[in-house]
mmCIF file of C-alpha atoms and ligand atoms in Angstrom:
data_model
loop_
_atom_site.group_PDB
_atom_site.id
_atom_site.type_symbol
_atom_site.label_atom_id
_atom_site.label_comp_id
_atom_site.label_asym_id
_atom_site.label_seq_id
_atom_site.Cartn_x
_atom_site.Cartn_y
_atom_site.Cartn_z
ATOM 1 C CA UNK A 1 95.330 -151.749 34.848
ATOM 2 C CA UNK A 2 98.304 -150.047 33.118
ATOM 3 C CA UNK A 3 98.629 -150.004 29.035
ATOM 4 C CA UNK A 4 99.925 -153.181 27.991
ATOM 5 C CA UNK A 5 103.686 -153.133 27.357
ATOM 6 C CA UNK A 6 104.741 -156.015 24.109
ATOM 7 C CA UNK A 7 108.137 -155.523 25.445
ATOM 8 C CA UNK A 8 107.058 -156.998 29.118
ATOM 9 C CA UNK A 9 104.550 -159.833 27.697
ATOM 10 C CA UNK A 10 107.294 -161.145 25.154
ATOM 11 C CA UNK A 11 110.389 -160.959 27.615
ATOM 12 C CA UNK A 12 111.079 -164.809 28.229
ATOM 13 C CA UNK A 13 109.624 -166.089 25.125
ATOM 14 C CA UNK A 14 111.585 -167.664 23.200
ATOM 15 C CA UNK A 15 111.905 -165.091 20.368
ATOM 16 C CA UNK A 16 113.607 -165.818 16.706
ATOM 17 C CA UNK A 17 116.077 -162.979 15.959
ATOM 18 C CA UNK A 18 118.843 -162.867 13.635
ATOM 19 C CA UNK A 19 122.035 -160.955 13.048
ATOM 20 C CA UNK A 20 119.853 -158.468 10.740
ATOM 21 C CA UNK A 21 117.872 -157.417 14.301
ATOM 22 C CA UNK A 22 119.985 -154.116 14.860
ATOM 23 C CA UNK A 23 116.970 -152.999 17.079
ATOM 24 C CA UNK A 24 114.318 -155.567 18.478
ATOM 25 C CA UNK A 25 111.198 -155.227 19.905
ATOM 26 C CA UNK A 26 110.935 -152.191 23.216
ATOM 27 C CA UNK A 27 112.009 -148.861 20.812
ATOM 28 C CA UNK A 28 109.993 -146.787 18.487
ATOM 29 C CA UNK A 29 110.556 -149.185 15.676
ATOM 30 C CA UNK A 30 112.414 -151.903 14.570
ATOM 31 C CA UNK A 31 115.668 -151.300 12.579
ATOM 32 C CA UNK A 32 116.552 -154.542 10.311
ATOM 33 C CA UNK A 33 119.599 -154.776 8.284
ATOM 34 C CA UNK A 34 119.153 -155.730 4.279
ATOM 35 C CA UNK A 35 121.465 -156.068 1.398
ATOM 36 C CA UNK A 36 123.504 -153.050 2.936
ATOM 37 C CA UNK A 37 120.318 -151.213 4.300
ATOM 38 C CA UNK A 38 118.759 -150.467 7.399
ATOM 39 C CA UNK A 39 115.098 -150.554 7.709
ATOM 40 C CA UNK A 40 112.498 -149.326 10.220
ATOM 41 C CA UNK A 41 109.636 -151.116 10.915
ATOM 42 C CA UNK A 42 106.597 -149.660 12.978
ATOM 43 C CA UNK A 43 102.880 -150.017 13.417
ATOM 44 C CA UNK A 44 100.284 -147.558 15.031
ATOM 45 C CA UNK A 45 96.883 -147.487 15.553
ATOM 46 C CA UNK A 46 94.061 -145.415 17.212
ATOM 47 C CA UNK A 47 90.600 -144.821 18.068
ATOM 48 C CA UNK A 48 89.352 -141.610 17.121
ATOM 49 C CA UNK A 49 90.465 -138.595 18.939
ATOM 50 C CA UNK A 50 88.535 -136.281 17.005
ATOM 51 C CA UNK A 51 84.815 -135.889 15.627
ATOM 52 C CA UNK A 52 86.140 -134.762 11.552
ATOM 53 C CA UNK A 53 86.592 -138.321 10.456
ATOM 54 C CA UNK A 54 88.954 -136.326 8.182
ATOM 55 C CA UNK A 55 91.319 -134.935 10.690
ATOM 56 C CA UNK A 56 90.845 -138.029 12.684
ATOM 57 C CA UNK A 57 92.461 -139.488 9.659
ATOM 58 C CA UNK A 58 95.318 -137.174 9.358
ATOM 59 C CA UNK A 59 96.642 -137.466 12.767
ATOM 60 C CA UNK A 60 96.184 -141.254 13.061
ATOM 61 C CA UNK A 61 98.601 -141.068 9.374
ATOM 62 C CA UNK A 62 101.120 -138.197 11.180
ATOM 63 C CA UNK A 63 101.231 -139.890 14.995
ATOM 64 C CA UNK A 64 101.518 -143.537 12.803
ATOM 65 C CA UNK A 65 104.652 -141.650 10.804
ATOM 66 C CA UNK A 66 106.131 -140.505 13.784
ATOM 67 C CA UNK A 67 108.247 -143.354 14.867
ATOM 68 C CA UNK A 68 110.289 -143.835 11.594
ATOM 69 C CA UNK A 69 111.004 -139.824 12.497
ATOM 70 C CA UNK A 70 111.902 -140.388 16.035
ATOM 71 C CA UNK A 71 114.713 -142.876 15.164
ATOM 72 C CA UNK A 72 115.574 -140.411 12.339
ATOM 73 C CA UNK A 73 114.577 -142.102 9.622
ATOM 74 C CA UNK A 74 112.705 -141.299 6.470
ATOM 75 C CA UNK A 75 109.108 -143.077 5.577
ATOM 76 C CA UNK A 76 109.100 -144.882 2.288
ATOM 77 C CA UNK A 77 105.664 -146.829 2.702
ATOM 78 C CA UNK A 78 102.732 -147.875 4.633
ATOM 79 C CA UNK A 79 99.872 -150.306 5.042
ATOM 80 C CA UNK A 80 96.490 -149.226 6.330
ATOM 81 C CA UNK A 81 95.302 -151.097 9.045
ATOM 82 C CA UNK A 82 91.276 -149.633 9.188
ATOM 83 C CA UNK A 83 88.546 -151.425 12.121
ATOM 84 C CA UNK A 84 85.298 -150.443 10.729
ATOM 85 C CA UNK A 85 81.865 -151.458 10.502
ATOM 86 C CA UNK A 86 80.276 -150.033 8.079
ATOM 87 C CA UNK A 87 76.229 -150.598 9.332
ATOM 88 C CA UNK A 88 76.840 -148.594 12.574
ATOM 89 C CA UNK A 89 79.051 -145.896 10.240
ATOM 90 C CA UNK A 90 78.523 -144.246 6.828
ATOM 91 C CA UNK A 91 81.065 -145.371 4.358
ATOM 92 C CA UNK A 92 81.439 -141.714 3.418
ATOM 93 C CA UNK A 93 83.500 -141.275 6.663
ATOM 94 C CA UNK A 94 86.019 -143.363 6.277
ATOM 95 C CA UNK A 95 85.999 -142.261 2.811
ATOM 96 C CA UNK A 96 87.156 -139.305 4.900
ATOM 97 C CA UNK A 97 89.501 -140.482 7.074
ATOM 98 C CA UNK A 98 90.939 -142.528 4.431
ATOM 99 C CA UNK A 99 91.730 -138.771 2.773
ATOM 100 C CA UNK A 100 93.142 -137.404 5.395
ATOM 101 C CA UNK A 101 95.439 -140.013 5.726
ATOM 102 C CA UNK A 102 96.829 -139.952 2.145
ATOM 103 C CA UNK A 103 97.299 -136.316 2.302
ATOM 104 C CA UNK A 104 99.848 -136.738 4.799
ATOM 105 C CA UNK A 105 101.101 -139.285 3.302
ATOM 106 C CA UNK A 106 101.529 -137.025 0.223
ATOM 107 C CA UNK A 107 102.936 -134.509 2.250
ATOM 108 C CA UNK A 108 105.281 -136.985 3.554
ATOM 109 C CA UNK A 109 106.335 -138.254 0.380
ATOM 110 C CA UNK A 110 105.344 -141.948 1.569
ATOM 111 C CA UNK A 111 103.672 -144.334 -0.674
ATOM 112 C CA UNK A 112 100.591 -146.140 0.042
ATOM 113 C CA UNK A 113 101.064 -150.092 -0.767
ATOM 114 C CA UNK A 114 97.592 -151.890 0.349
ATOM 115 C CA UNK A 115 96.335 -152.358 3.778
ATOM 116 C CA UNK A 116 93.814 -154.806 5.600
ATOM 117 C CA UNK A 117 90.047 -154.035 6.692
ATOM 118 C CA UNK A 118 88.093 -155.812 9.534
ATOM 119 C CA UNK A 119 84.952 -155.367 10.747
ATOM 120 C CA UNK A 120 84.977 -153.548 14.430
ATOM 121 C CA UNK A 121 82.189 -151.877 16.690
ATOM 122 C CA UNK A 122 84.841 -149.451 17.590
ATOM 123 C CA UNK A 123 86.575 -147.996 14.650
ATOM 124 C CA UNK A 124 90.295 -147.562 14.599
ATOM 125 C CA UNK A 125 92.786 -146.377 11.895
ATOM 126 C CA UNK A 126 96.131 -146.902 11.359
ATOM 127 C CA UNK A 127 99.281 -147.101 9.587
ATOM 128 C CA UNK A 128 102.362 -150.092 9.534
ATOM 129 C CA UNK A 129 105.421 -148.174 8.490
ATOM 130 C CA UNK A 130 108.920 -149.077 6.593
ATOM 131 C CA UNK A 131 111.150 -146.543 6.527
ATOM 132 C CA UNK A 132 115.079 -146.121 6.090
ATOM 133 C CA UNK A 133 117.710 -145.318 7.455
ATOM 134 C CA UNK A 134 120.079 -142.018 6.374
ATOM 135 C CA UNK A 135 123.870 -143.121 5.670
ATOM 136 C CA UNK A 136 123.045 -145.990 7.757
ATOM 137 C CA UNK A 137 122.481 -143.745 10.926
ATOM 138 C CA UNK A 138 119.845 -144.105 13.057
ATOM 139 C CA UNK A 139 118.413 -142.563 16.967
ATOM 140 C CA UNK A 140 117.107 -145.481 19.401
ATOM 141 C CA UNK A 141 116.377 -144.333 23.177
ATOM 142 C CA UNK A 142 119.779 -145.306 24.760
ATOM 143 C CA UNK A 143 122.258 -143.087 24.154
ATOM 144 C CA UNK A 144 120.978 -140.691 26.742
ATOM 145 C CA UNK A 145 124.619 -138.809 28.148
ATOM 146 C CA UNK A 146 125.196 -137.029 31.723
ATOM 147 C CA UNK A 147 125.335 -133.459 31.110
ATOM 148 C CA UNK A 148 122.415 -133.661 28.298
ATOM 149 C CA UNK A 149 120.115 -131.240 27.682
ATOM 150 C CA UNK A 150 116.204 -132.583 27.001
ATOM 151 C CA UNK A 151 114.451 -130.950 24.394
ATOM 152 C CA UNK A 152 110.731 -131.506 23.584
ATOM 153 C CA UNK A 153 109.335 -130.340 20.037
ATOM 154 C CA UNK A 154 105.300 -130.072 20.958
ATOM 155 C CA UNK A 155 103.294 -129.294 23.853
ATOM 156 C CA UNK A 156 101.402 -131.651 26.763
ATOM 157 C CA UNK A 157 97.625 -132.489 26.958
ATOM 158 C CA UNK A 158 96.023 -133.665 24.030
ATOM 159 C CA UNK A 159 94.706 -136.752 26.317
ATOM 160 C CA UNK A 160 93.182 -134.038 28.473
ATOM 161 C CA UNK A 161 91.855 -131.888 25.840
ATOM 162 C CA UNK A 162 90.374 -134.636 23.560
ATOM 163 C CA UNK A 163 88.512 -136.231 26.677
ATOM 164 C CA UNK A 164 86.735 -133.035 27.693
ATOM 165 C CA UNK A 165 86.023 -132.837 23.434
ATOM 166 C CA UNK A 166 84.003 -136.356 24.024
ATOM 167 C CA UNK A 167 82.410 -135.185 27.000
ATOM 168 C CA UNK A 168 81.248 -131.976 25.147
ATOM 169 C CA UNK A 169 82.652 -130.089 27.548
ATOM 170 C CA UNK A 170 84.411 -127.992 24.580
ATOM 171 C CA UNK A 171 84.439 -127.709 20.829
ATOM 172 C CA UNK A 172 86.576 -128.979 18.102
ATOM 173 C CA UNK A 173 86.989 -125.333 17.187
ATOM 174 C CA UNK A 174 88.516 -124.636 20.547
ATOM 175 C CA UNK A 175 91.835 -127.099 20.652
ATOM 176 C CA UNK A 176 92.582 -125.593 17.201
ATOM 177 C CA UNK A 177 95.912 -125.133 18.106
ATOM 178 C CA UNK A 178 96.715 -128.900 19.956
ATOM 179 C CA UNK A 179 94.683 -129.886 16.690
ATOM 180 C CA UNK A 180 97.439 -127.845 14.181
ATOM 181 C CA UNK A 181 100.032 -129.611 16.256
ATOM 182 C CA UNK A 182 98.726 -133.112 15.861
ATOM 183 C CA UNK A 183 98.902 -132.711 12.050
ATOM 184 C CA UNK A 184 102.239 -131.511 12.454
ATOM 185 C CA UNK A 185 104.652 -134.303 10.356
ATOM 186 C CA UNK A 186 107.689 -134.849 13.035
ATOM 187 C CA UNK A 187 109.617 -135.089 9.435
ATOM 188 C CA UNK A 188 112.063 -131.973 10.577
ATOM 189 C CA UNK A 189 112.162 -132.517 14.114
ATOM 190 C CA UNK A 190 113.666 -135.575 13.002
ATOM 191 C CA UNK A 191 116.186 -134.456 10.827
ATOM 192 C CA UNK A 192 117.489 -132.097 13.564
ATOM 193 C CA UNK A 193 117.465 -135.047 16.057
ATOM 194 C CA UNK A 194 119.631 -137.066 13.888
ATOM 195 C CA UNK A 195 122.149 -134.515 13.284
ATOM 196 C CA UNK A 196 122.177 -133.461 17.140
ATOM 197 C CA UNK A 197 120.552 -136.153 19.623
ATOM 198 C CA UNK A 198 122.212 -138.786 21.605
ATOM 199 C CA UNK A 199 118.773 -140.507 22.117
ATOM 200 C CA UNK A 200 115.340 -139.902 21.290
ATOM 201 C CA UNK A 201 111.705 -141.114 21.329
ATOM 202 C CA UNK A 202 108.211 -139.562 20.323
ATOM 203 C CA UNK A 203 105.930 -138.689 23.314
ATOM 204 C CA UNK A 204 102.749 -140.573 22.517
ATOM 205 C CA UNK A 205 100.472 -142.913 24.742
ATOM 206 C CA UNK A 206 102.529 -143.344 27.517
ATOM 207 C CA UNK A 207 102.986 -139.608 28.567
ATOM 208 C CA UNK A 208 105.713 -137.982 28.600
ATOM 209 C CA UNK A 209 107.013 -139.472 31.979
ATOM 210 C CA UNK A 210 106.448 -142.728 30.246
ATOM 211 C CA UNK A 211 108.301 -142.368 27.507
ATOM 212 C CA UNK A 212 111.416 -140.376 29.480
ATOM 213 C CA UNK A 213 111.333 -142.768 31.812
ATOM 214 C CA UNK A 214 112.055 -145.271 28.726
ATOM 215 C CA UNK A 215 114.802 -142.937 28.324
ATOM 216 C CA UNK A 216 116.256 -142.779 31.196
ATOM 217 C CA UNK A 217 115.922 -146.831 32.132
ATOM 218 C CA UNK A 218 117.521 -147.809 28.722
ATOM 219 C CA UNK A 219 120.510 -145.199 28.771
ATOM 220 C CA UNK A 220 120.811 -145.990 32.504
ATOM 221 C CA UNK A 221 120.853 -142.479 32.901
ATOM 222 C CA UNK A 222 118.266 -140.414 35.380
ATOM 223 C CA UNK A 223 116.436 -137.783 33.222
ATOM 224 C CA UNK A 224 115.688 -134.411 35.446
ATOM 225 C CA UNK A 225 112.414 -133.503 34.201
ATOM 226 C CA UNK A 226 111.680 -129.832 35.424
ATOM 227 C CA UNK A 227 107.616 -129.062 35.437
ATOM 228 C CA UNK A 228 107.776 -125.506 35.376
ATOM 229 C CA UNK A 229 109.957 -125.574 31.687
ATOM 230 C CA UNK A 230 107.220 -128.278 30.030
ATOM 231 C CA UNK A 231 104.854 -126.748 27.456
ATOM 232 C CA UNK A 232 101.261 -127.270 28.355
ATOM 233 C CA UNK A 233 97.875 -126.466 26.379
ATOM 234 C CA UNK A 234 96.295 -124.048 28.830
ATOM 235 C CA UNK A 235 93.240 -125.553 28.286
ATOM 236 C CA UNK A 236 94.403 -128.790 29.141
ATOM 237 C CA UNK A 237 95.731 -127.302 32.896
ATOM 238 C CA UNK A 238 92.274 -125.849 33.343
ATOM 239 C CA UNK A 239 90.332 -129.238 33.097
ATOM 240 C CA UNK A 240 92.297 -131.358 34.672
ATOM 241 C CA UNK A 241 92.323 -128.827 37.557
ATOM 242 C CA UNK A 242 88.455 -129.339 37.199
ATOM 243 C CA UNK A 243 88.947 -133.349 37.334
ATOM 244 C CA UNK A 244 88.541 -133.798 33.486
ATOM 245 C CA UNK A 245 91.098 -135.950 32.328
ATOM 246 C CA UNK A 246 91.306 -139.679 30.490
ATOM 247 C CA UNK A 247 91.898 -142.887 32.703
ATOM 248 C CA UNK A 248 95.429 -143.159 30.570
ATOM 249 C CA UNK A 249 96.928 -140.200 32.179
ATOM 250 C CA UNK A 250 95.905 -142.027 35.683
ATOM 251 C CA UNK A 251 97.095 -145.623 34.463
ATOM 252 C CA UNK A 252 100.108 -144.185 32.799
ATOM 253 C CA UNK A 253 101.784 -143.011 36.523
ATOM 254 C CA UNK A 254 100.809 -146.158 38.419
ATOM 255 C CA UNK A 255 103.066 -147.296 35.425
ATOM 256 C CA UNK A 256 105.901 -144.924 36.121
ATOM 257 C CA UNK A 257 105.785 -144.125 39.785
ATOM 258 C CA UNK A 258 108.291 -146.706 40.658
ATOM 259 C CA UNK A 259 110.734 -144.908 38.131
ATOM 260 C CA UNK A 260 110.192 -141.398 40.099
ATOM 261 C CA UNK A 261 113.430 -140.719 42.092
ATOM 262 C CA UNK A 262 112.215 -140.657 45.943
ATOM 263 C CA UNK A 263 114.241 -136.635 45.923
ATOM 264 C CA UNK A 264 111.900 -135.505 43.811
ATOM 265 C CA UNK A 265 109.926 -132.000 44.423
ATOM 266 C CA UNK A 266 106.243 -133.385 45.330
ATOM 267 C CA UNK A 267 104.136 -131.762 42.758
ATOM 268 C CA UNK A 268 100.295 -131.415 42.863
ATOM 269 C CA UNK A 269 97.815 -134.255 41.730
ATOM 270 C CA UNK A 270 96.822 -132.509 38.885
ATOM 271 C CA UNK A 271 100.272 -131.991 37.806
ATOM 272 C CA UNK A 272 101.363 -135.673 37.984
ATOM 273 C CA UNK A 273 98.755 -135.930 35.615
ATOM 274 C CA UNK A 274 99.370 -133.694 33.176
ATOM 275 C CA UNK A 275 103.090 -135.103 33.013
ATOM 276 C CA UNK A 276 101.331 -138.412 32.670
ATOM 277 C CA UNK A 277 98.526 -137.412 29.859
ATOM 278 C CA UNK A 278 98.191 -139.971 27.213
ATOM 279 C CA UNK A 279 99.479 -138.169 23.596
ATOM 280 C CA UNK A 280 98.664 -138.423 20.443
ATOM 281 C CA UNK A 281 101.071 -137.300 17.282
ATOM 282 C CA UNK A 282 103.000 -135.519 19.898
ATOM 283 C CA UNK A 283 106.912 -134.089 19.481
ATOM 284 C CA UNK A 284 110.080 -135.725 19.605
ATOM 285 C CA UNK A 285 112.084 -135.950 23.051
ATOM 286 C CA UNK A 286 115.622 -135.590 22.053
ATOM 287 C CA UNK A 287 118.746 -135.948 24.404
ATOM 288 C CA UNK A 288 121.389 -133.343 23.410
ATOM 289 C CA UNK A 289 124.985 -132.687 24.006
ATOM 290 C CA UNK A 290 125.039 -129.422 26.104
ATOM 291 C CA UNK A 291 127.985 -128.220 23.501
ATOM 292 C CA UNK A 292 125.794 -128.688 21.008
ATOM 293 C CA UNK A 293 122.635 -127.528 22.054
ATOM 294 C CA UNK A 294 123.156 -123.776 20.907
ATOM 295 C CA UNK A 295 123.565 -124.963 17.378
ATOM 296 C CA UNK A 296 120.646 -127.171 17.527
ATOM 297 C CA UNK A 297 118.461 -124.304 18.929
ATOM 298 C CA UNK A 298 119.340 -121.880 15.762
ATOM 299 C CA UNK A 299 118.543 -124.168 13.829
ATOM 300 C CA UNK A 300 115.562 -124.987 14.921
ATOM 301 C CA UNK A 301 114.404 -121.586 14.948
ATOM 302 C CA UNK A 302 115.671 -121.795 11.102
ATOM 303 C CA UNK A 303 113.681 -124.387 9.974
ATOM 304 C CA UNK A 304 110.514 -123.510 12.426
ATOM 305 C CA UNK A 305 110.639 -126.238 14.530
ATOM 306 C CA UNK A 306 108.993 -125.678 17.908
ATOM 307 C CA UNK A 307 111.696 -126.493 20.845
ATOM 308 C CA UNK A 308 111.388 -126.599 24.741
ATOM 309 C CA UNK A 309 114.212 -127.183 27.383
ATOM 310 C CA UNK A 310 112.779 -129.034 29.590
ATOM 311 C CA UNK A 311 115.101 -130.734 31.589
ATOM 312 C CA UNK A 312 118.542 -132.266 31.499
ATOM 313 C CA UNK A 313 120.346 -135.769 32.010
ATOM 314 C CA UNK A 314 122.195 -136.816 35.425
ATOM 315 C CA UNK A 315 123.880 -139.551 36.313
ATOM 316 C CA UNK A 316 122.011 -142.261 37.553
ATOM 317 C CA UNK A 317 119.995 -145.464 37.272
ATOM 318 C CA UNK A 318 117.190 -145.308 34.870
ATOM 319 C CA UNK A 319 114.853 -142.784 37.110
ATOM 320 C CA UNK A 320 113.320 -140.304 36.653
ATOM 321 C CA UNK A 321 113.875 -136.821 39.150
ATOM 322 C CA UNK A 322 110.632 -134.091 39.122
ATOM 323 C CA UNK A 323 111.315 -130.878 40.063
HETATM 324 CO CO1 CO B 1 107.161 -144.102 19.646
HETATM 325 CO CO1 CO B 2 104.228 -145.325 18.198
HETATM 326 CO CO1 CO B 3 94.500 -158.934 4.086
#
């Protein structure tokens, strides 16, 4: 059993669209034309990853945020979409996580409008997102060119690194710095993929095979993905080494392996599955223009925005090639 895919279960149903769709169902968001406007549409929600109901809160708001970045947007608003039952849970804590949330909603100068509540063993939090479009641009993930560069903006193995938190295996304390990354707002990543990217996506439950592969199946492109230049928590490499790793990052390459290119470089096990990890709030992938890519890295550095080269585009058929 893979993650379900809305894109797969709706294809050949008949679905109303109208000339407003710009972008439909199967990218980060929706983009939907009004009065002169574009608009992005996107929901997200999670379990918790952490035990702070307050942090839990904050990264559900910043990974929930992340799509209206990834298509280089900016938020406007948000509804709260909050599974809770409050006899198993003190109110107090999602008193909590309901802070979190609005801090970074604060910080990402999106308003909150209302939300809905329902009563769930397993507690979840959420945000639906509208955001809009800048000059009536906006990023989807086809676009991808031959001769692109791949840039990712945060590192691999929160799956990894959360599991072996719920197994207490490890403490809170100790993923600190996946932890500062989570609450990380993609807000200027975003920015600089708009200005620079041909295509782009934010690595989140699907890994970050998953989501390249999206890449590389809707540019019809074949994204080189090289596992020596990917970013990982070192944590994260030593447990999965040691077996510790969520059922995601396992389901998430049965879902991808028949988009790995048959040349690729066999890698270990434990690699596979660390390119396959399930994230949460991660980075932006961003397909850049090789001429441009200098620029975009000074930039970056500018404006403090964490960047890895991690691979480049060739041409090809919507595959993906490890090496
Ligand atoms: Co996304
Ligand atoms: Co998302
Ligand atoms: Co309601």
């Amino acid at each position: 059993m893979g993650p379900a895919d809305l894109e797969k279960l709706i294809s050949g149903l008949n679905l109303y669209v109208d000339e407003s769709t710009l972008v439909g169902v199967g990218d980060d968001g929706g983009v939907y034309l009004h009065r002169g406007n574009l608009y992005i549409h996107t929901v997200d929600f999670i379990t918790p990853i952490v035990n702070d109901p307050y942090l839990w809160g904050a990264i559900s708001a910043v990974n929930s945020l992340s799509d209206v970045y990834a298509m280089g947007g900016k938020p406007l608003n948000a509804l709260a979409i909050v599974c809770f039952n409050n006899c198993d849970l003190d109110v107090s804590v999602l008193k909590e996580v309901l802070k979190g949330a609005v801090d970074k909603l604060r910080e990402a100068k999106t308003v909150l409008l209302g939300g809905h509540t329902v009563d769930d063993k397993e507690p979840k939090f959420g945000l639906a997102v509208t955001g809009v479009c800048k000059d009536g641009k906006y990023l989807t993930q086809e676009g991808a060119k031959v001769g692109d560069i791949l840039y990712l903006t945060k590192p691999i193995g929160v799956g990894i690194l959360t599991k072996a938190l719920k197994s207490d295996l490890i403490k809170e304390k100790d993923i600190q710095q996946a932890i500062n990354y989570m609450l990380e707002l993609n807000d200027i990543a975003g920015e600089l993929a708009l200005e620079f990217a041909n295509a782009c996506t934010d690595v989140t439950g699907f890994g970050l095979l998953g989501h390249a592969f999206n890449i590389a199946r809707k540019s019809k492109v074949k994204l080189v993905i090289e596992y020596g230049k990917v970013p990982f928590y070192p944590t994260a490499v030593d447990f999965v080494q040691k077996k510790v790793y969520p059922k995601g990052a396992m389901d998430n390459y049965n879902f991808v392996k028949e988009g790995i290119d048959k040349g690729s470089e066999p890698l270990e096990w434990w690699q596979v599955l660390l390119l396959s990890d399930p994230v949460t709030s991660g980075g932006l992938l961003m397909s850049v223009s090789e001429d441009r890519a200098g620029e975009l890295e000074k930039k970056a550095q500018e404006k403090e925005v964490s960047l890895w080269k991690i691979g480049s585009v060739e041409e090809g058929s919507g595959l993906l090639l490890l090496r």
